[in-house]
Coordinates of C-alpha atoms and ligand atoms in Angstrom, one line a residue:
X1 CA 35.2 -1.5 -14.0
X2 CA 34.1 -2.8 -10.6
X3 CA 31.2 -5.2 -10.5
X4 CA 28.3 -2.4 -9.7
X5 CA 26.0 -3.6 -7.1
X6 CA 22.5 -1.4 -5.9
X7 CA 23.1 1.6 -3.3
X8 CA 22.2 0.4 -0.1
X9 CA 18.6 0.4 0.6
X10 CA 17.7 0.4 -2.8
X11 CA 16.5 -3.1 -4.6
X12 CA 16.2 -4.5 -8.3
X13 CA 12.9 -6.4 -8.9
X14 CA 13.4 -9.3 -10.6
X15 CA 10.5 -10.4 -12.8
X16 CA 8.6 -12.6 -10.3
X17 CA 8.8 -9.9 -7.0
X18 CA 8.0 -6.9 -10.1
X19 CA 5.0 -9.0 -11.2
X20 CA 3.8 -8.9 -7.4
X21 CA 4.3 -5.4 -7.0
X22 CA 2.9 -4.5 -10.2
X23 CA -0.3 -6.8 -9.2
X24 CA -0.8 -4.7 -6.0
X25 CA -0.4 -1.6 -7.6
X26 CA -3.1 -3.0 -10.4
X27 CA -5.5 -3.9 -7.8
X28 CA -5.1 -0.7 -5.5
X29 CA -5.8 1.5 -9.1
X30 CA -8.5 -0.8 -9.4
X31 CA -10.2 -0.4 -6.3
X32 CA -9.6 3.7 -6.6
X33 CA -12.1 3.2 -9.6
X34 CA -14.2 1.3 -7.8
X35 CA -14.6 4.4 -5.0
X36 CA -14.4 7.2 -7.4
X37 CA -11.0 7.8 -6.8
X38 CA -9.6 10.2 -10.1
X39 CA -5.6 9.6 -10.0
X40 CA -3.0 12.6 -9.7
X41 CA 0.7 11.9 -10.5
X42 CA 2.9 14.8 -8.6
X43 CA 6.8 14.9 -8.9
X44 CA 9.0 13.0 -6.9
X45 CA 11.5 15.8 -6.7
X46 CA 9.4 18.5 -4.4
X47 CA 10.3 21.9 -2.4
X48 CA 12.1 20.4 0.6
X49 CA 10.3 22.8 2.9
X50 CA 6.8 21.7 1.7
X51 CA 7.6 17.9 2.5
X52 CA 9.2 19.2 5.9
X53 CA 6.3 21.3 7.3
X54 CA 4.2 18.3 9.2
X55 CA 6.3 15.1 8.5
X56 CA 7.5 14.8 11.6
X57 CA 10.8 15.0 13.3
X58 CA 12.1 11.2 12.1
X59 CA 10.7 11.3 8.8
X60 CA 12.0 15.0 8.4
X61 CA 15.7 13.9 9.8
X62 CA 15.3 10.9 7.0
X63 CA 14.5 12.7 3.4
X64 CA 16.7 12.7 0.7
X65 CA 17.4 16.2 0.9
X66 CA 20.2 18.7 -1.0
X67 CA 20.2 21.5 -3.2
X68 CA 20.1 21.3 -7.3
X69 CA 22.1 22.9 -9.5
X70 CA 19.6 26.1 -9.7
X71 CA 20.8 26.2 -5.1
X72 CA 16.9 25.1 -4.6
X73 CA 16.7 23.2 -1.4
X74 CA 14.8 19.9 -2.6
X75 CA 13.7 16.4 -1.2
X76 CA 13.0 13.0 -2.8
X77 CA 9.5 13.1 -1.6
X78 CA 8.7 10.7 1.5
X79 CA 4.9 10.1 1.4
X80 CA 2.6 11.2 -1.2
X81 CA 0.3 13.7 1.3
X82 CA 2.4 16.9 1.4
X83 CA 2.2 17.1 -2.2
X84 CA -1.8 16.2 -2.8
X85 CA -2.5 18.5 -0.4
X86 CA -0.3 21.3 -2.1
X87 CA -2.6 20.5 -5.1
X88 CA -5.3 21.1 -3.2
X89 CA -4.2 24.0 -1.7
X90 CA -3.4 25.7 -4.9
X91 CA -4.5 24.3 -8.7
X92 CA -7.2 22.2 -7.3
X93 CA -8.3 24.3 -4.8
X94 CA -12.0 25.9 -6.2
X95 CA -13.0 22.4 -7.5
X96 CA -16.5 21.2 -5.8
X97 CA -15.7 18.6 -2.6
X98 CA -16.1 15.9 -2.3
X99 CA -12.4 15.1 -4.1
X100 CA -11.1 11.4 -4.0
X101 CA -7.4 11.6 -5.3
X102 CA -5.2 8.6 -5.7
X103 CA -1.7 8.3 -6.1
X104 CA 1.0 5.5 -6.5
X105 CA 4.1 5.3 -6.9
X106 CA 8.1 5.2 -5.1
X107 CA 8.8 7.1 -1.9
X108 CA 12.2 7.4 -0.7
X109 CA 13.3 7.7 3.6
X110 CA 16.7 7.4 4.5
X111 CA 15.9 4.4 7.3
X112 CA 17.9 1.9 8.3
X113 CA 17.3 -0.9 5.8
X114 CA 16.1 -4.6 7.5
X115 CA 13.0 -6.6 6.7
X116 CA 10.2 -4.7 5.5
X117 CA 12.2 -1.1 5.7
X118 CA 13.6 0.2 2.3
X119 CA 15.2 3.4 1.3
X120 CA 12.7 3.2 -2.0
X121 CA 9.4 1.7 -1.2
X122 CA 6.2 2.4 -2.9
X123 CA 2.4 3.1 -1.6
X124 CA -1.1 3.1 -3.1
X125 CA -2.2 6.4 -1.8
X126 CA -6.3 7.5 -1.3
X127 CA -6.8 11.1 -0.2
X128 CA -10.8 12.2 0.6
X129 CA -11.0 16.0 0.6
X130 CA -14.2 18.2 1.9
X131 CA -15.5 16.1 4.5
X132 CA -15.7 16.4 8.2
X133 CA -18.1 13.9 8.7
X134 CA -17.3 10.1 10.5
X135 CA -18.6 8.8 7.5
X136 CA -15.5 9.8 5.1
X137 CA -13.3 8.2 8.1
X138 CA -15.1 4.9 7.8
X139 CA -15.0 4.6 3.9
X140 CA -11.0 5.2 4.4
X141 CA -11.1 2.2 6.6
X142 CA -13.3 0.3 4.4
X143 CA -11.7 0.6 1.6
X144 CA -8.8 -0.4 3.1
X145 CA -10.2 -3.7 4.4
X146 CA -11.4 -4.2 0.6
X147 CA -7.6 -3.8 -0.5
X148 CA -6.6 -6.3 1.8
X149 CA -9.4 -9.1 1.0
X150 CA -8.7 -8.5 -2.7
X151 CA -5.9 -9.3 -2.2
X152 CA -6.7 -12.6 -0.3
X153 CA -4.6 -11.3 3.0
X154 CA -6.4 -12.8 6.1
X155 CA -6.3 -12.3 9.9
X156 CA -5.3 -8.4 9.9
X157 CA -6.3 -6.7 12.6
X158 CA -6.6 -2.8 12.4
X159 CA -4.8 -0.9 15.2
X160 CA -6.9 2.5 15.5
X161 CA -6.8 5.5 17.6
X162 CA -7.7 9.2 17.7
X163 CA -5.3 12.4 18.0
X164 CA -7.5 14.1 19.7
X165 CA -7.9 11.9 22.7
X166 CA -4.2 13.2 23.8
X167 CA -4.0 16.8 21.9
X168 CA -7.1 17.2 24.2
X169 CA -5.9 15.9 27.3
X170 CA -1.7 17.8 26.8
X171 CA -3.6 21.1 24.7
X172 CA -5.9 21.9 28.3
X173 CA -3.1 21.2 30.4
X174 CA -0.7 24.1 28.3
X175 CA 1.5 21.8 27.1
X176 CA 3.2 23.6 23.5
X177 CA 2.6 22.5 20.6
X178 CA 6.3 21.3 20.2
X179 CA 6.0 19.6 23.1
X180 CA 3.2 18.0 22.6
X181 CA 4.9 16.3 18.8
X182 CA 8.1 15.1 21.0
X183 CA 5.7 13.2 23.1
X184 CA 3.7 12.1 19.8
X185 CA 6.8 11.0 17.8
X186 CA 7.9 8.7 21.1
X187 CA 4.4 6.9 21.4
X188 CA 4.8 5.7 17.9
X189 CA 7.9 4.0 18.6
X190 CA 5.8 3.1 22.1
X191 CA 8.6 4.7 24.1
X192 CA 5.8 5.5 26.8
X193 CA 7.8 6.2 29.5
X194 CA 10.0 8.6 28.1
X195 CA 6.9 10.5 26.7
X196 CA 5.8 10.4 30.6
X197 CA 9.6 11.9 31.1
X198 CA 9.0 14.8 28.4
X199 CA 5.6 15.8 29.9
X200 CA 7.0 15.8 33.3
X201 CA 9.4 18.2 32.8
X202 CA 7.2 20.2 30.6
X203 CA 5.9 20.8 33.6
X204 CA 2.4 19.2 33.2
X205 CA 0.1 18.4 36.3
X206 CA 0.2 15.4 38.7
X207 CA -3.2 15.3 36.8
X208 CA -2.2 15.4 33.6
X209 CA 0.4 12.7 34.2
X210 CA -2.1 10.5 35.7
X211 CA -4.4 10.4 33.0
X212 CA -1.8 10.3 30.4
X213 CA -0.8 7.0 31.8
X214 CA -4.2 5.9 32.1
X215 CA -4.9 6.7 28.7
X216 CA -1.7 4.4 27.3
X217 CA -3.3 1.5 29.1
X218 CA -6.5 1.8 27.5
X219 CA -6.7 -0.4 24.8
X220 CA -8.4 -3.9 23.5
X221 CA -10.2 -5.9 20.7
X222 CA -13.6 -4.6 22.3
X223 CA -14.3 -1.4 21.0
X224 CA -16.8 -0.3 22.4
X225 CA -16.1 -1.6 25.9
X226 CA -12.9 0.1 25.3
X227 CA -13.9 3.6 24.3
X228 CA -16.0 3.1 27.1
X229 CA -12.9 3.1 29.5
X230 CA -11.7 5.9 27.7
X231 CA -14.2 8.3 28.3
X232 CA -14.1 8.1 32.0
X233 CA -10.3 8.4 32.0
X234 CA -10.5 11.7 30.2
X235 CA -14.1 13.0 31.5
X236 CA -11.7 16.2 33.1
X237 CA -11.2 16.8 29.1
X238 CA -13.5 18.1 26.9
X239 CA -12.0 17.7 23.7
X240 CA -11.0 14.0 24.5
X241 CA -14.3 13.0 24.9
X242 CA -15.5 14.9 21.4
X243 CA -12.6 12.6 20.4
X244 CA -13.9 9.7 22.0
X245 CA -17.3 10.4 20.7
X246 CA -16.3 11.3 17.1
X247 CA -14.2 7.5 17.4
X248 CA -17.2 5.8 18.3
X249 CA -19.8 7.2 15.5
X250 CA -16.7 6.1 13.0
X251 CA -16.7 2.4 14.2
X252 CA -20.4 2.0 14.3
X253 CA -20.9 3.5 11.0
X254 CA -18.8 0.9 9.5
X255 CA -20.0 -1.6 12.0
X256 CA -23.7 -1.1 10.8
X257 CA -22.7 -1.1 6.9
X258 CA -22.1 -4.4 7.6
X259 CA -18.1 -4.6 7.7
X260 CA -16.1 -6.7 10.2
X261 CA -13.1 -4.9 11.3
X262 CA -11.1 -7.0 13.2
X263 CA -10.0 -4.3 15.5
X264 CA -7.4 -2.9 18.4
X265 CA -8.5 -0.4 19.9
X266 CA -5.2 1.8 21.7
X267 CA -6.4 5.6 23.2
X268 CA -2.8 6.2 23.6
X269 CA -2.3 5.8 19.9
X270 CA 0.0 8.1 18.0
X271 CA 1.3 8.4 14.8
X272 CA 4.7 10.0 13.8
X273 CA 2.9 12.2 11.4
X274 CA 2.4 15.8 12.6
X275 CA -0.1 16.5 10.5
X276 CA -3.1 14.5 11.6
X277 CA -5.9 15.3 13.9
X278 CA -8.3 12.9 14.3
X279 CA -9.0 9.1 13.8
X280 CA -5.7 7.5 12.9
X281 CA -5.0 3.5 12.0
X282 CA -2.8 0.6 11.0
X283 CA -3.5 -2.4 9.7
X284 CA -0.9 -5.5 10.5
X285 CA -1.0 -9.3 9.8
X286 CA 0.1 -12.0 12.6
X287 CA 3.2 -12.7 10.5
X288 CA 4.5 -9.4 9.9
X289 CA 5.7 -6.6 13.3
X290 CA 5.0 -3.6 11.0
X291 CA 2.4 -1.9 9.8
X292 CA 1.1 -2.8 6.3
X293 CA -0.8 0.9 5.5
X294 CA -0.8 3.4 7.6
X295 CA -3.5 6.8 7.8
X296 CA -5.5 9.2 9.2
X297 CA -7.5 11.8 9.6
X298 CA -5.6 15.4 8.9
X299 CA -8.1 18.5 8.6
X300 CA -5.3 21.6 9.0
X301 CA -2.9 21.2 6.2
X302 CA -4.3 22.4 3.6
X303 CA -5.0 25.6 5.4
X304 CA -1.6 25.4 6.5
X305 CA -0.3 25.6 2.6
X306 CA -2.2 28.0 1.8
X307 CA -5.8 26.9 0.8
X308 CA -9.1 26.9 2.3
X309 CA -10.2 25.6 5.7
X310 CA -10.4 21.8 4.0
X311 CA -11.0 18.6 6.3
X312 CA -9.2 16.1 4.4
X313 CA -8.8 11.8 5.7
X314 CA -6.7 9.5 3.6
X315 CA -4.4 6.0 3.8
X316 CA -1.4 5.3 2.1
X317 CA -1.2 1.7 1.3
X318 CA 2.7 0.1 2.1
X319 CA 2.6 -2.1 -1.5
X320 CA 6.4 -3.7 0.0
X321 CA 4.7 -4.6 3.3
X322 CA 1.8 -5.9 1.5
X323 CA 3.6 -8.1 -0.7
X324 CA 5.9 -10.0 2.1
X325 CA 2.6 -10.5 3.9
X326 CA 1.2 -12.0 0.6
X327 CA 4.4 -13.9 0.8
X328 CA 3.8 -15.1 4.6
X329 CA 0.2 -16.1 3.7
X330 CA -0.1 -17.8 0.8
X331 CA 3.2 -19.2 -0.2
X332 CA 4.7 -19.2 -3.3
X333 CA 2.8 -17.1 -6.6
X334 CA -0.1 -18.2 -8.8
X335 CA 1.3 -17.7 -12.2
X336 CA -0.2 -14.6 -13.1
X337 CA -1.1 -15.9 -16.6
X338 CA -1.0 -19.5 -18.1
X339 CA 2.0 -19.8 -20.6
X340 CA 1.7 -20.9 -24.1
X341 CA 5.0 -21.5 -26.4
X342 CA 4.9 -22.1 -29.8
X343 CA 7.9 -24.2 -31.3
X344 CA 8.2 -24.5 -35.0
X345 CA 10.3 -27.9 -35.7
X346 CA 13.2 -26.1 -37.8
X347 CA 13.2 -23.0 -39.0
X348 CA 11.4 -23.5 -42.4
X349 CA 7.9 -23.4 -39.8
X350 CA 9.6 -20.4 -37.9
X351 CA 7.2 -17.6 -39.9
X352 CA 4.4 -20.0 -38.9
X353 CA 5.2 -20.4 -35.3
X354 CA 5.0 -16.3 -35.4
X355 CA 1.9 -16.2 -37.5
X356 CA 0.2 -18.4 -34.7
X357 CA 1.7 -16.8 -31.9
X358 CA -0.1 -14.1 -33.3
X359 CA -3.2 -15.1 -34.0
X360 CA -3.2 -17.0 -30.0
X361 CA -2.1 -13.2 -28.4
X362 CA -5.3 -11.8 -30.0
X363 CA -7.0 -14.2 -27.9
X364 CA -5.2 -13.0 -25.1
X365 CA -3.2 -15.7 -24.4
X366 CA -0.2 -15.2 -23.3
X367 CA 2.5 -16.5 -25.7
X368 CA 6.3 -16.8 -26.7
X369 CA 7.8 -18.0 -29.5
X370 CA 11.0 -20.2 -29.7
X371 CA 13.5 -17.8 -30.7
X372 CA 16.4 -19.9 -30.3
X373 CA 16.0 -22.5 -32.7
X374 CA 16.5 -25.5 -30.4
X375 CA 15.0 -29.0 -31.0
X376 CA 11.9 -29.5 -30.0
X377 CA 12.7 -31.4 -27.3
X378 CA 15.3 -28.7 -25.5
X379 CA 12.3 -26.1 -25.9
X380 CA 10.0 -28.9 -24.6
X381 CA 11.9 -29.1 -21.6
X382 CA 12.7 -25.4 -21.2
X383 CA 8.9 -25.0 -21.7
X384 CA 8.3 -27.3 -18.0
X385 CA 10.9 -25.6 -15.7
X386 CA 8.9 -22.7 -16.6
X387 CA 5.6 -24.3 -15.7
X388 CA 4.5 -23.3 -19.3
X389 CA 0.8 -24.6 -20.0
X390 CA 1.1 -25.5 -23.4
X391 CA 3.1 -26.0 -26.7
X392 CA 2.5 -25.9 -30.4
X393 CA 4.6 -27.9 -32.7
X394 CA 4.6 -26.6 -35.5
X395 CA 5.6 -29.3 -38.6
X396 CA 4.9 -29.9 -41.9
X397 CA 2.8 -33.3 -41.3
X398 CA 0.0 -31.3 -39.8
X399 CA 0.0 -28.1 -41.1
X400 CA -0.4 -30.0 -44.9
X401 CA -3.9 -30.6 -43.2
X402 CA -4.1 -27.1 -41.5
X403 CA -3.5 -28.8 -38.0
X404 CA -0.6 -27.9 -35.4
X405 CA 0.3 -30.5 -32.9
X406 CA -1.0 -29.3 -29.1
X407 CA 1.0 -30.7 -26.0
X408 CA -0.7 -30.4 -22.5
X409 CA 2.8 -29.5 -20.3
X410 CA 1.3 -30.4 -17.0
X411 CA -0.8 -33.7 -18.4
X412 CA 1.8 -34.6 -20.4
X413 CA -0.2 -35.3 -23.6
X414 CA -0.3 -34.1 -26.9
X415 CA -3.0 -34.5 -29.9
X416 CA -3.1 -33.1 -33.2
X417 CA -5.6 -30.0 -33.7
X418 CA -6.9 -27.8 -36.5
X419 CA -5.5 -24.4 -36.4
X420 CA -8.8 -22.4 -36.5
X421 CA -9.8 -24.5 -33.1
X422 CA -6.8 -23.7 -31.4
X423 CA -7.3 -20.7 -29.2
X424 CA -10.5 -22.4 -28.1
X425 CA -9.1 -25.5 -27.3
X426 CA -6.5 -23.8 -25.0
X427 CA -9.2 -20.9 -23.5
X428 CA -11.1 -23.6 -22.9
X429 CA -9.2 -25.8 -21.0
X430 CA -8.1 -22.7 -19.1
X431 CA -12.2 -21.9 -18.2
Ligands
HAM1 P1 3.3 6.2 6.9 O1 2.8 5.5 8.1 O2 4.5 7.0 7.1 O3 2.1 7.1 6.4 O4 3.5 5.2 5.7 C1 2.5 4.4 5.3 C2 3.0 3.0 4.9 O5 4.1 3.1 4.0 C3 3.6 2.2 6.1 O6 2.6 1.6 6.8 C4 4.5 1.2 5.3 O7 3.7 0.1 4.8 C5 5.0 2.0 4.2 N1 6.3 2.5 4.5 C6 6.7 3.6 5.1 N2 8.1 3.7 5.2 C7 8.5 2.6 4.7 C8 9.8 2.0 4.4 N3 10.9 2.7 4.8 N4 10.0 0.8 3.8 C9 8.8 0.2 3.4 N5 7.6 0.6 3.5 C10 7.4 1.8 4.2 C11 2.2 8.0 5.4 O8 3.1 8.0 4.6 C12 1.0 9.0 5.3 N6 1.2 9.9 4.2 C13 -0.3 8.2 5.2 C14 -1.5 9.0 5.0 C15 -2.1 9.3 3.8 N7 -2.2 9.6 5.9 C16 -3.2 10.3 5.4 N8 -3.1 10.2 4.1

């Protein structure tokens, strides 16, 4: 047999990079709790045409797509939208709104694997159903920034922009609705020109050119100064200034709640999605080029499967990206949990080193047993590459008194302690 290595694009996590993703993923459920968010766990395996309808042309070109044995076309899902908004389109679709849905778990695009793009990556996913109101856009955002404090990320900035600022501007001006996604799709990969090129020869205005161009420039860390400039480069357009309007009630209402958003403000702003329609955002740290999360506000799908009229805004969380910016920022991993073994000194004390082990796990310590019978002193040693805490020795001088020997790994030191003070006398060095 050859040796068998991972498809390309597709990674093993070894225990220390799966303890870091598991920790995001802990932290994001977490935080879902905290907002009322109720999880929903939907197949990875979906109808390819329901991921296909608004992912956009790259995303679209890049699904795992074929046909199973039954000849149904099918995708690997790519994002976790499409299918929360099927549920919400069909078994979910007469509950009361507000709904909060959350959703984690792997995502699969066929992009060109480098640093911070996978083929398998997963995301923490918040979907808020029901509301129209500037006020379900800015608890997206802040509970965004609460994912990324929690997790002790610093200097992010959040790059934000509205849809409707240049669906307004192309929509007056005639330009299709096709059209209008080619130009989208090449302002996400900030091909500006060449989205100047499309609209020229859709045959837009000298007008509509003009202001298109403006509108790219428009962007800085003052919000409100830039919005300001916005608003007079699309005054021609009325649905770019309900845009503009509907940006600026978002970013005071979080403003006035008392969150700092360190913010970019960009008018020209697009995201590769098709689906979205309002308010859209990344976050990014110094370190990293790409976008950590990535979301928006998207209030046609749902009709578009099938349901209701429902205004829906959401983020998915990019728990890769996040992790190699925890990486960046704070260097190598806190162990998780502090490390007790417990080494019985042959194996006459091997029933007791398990009976203790025990009794410490209760306690919720976090404990392994020697299992390979080695001296104490090999275990001892084994025990400090690992950056263990602490050992028990467990021998027959002590435990004739009911006492197990206690060795501080990181002090060095060791003393002799009754068993029935032993979990305190590790929590308690650990408080
Ligand atoms: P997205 O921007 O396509 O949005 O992806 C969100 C995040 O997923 C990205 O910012 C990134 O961190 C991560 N991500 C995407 N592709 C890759 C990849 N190939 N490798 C590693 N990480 C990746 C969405 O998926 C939307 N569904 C977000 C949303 C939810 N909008 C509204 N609700």
């Amino acid at each position: 047999m050859p040796a068998f290595k991972t498809v390309r694009g597709m990674r093993d996590f070894l225990p220390r990079d799966a303890e870091r993703m598991r920790h995001v993923e802990q932290v994001s459920r977490e935080l879902a709790q905290l907002y009322g968010y109720e999880e929903v766990i939907t197949p990875v395996v979906e109808s390819y045409d329901l991921l296909a309808a608004k992912a956009g042309e790259e995303i679209r070109e890049r699904m795992y797509a074929f046909k199973d044995l039954g000849g149904r076309k099918v995708a690997l899902r790519p994002e976790f939208t499409a299918s929360v908004a099927r549920l919400m389109a069909t078994k979910l679709r007469n509950k009361p709104k507000p709904m909060r849905l959350f959703s984690v778990g792997s995502l699969y695009r066929y992009d060109e694997p480098q640093y911070g793009r996978f083929r398998e990556f997963w995301q923490a996913n918040y979907e808020l159903f029901g509301s129209d109101k500037p006020e379900a856009d800015a608890e997206i955002l802040m509970l965004t920034n609460d994912l990324l404090t929690r997790l002790g990320l610093r200097n992010y900035r959040f790059k934000i922009g509205h849809m409707g600022i240049l669906r307004g501007i192309m929509g007056q001006e005639g330009l299709g609705e096709e059209q209008q996604n080619r130009i989208m799709q090449l302002l996400d990969k900030k091909r500006w020109e060449e989205a100047l090129t499309v609209a020229r020869s859709a045959d837009a205005s000298q007008n509509c050119l003009t202001t298109l161009k403006k509108v790219f420039e428009t962007k800085g860390k003052d919000a409100f100064q830039v919005l300001k400039r916005a608003e007079e480069s699309v005054q021609e357009y009325e649905k770019s200034v309900a845009a503009v309007e509907n940006l600026r009630e978002i970013l005071e209402l979080t403003r006035e709640s008392g969150v700092k958003l360190e913010v970019m403000i960009e008018a020209g702003f697009a995201r590769g999605l098709e689906y979205y329609t309002g308010m859209v955002f990344e976050p990014y740290v110094p370190e990293i080029e790409m976008a950590l999360s990535g979301g928006g506000r998207y209030d046609k799908l749902i009709e578009l499967f099938g349901g209701e009229p429902i205004p829906a805004v959401g983020v998915a969380q990019g728990v890769d990206r996040i992790v190699l910016a925890m990486k960046k920022q704070r260097g190598p991993p806190k162990i998780a949990k502090e490390k007790v073994v417990v080494i019985p000194v042959d194996e006459e004390y091997v029933a007791k080193a398990m009976e203790l082990s025990s009794i410490l796990r209760n306690a919720e310590l976090s404990v392994e047993v020697e299992v390979m019978r080695r001296a104490v002193s090999k275990a001892l040693s084994d025990a400090d590459r690992r950056a263990v805490a602490y050992a028990v020795i467990v021998g027959p001088e002590e435990l004739k008194e009911g006492k197990v020997v206690l060795r501080d790994m990181k002090k060095r030191e060791q003393r002799v302690v009754e068993i029935k003070n032993l979990c305190e006398e590790i929590l308690g060095s650990f408080r």
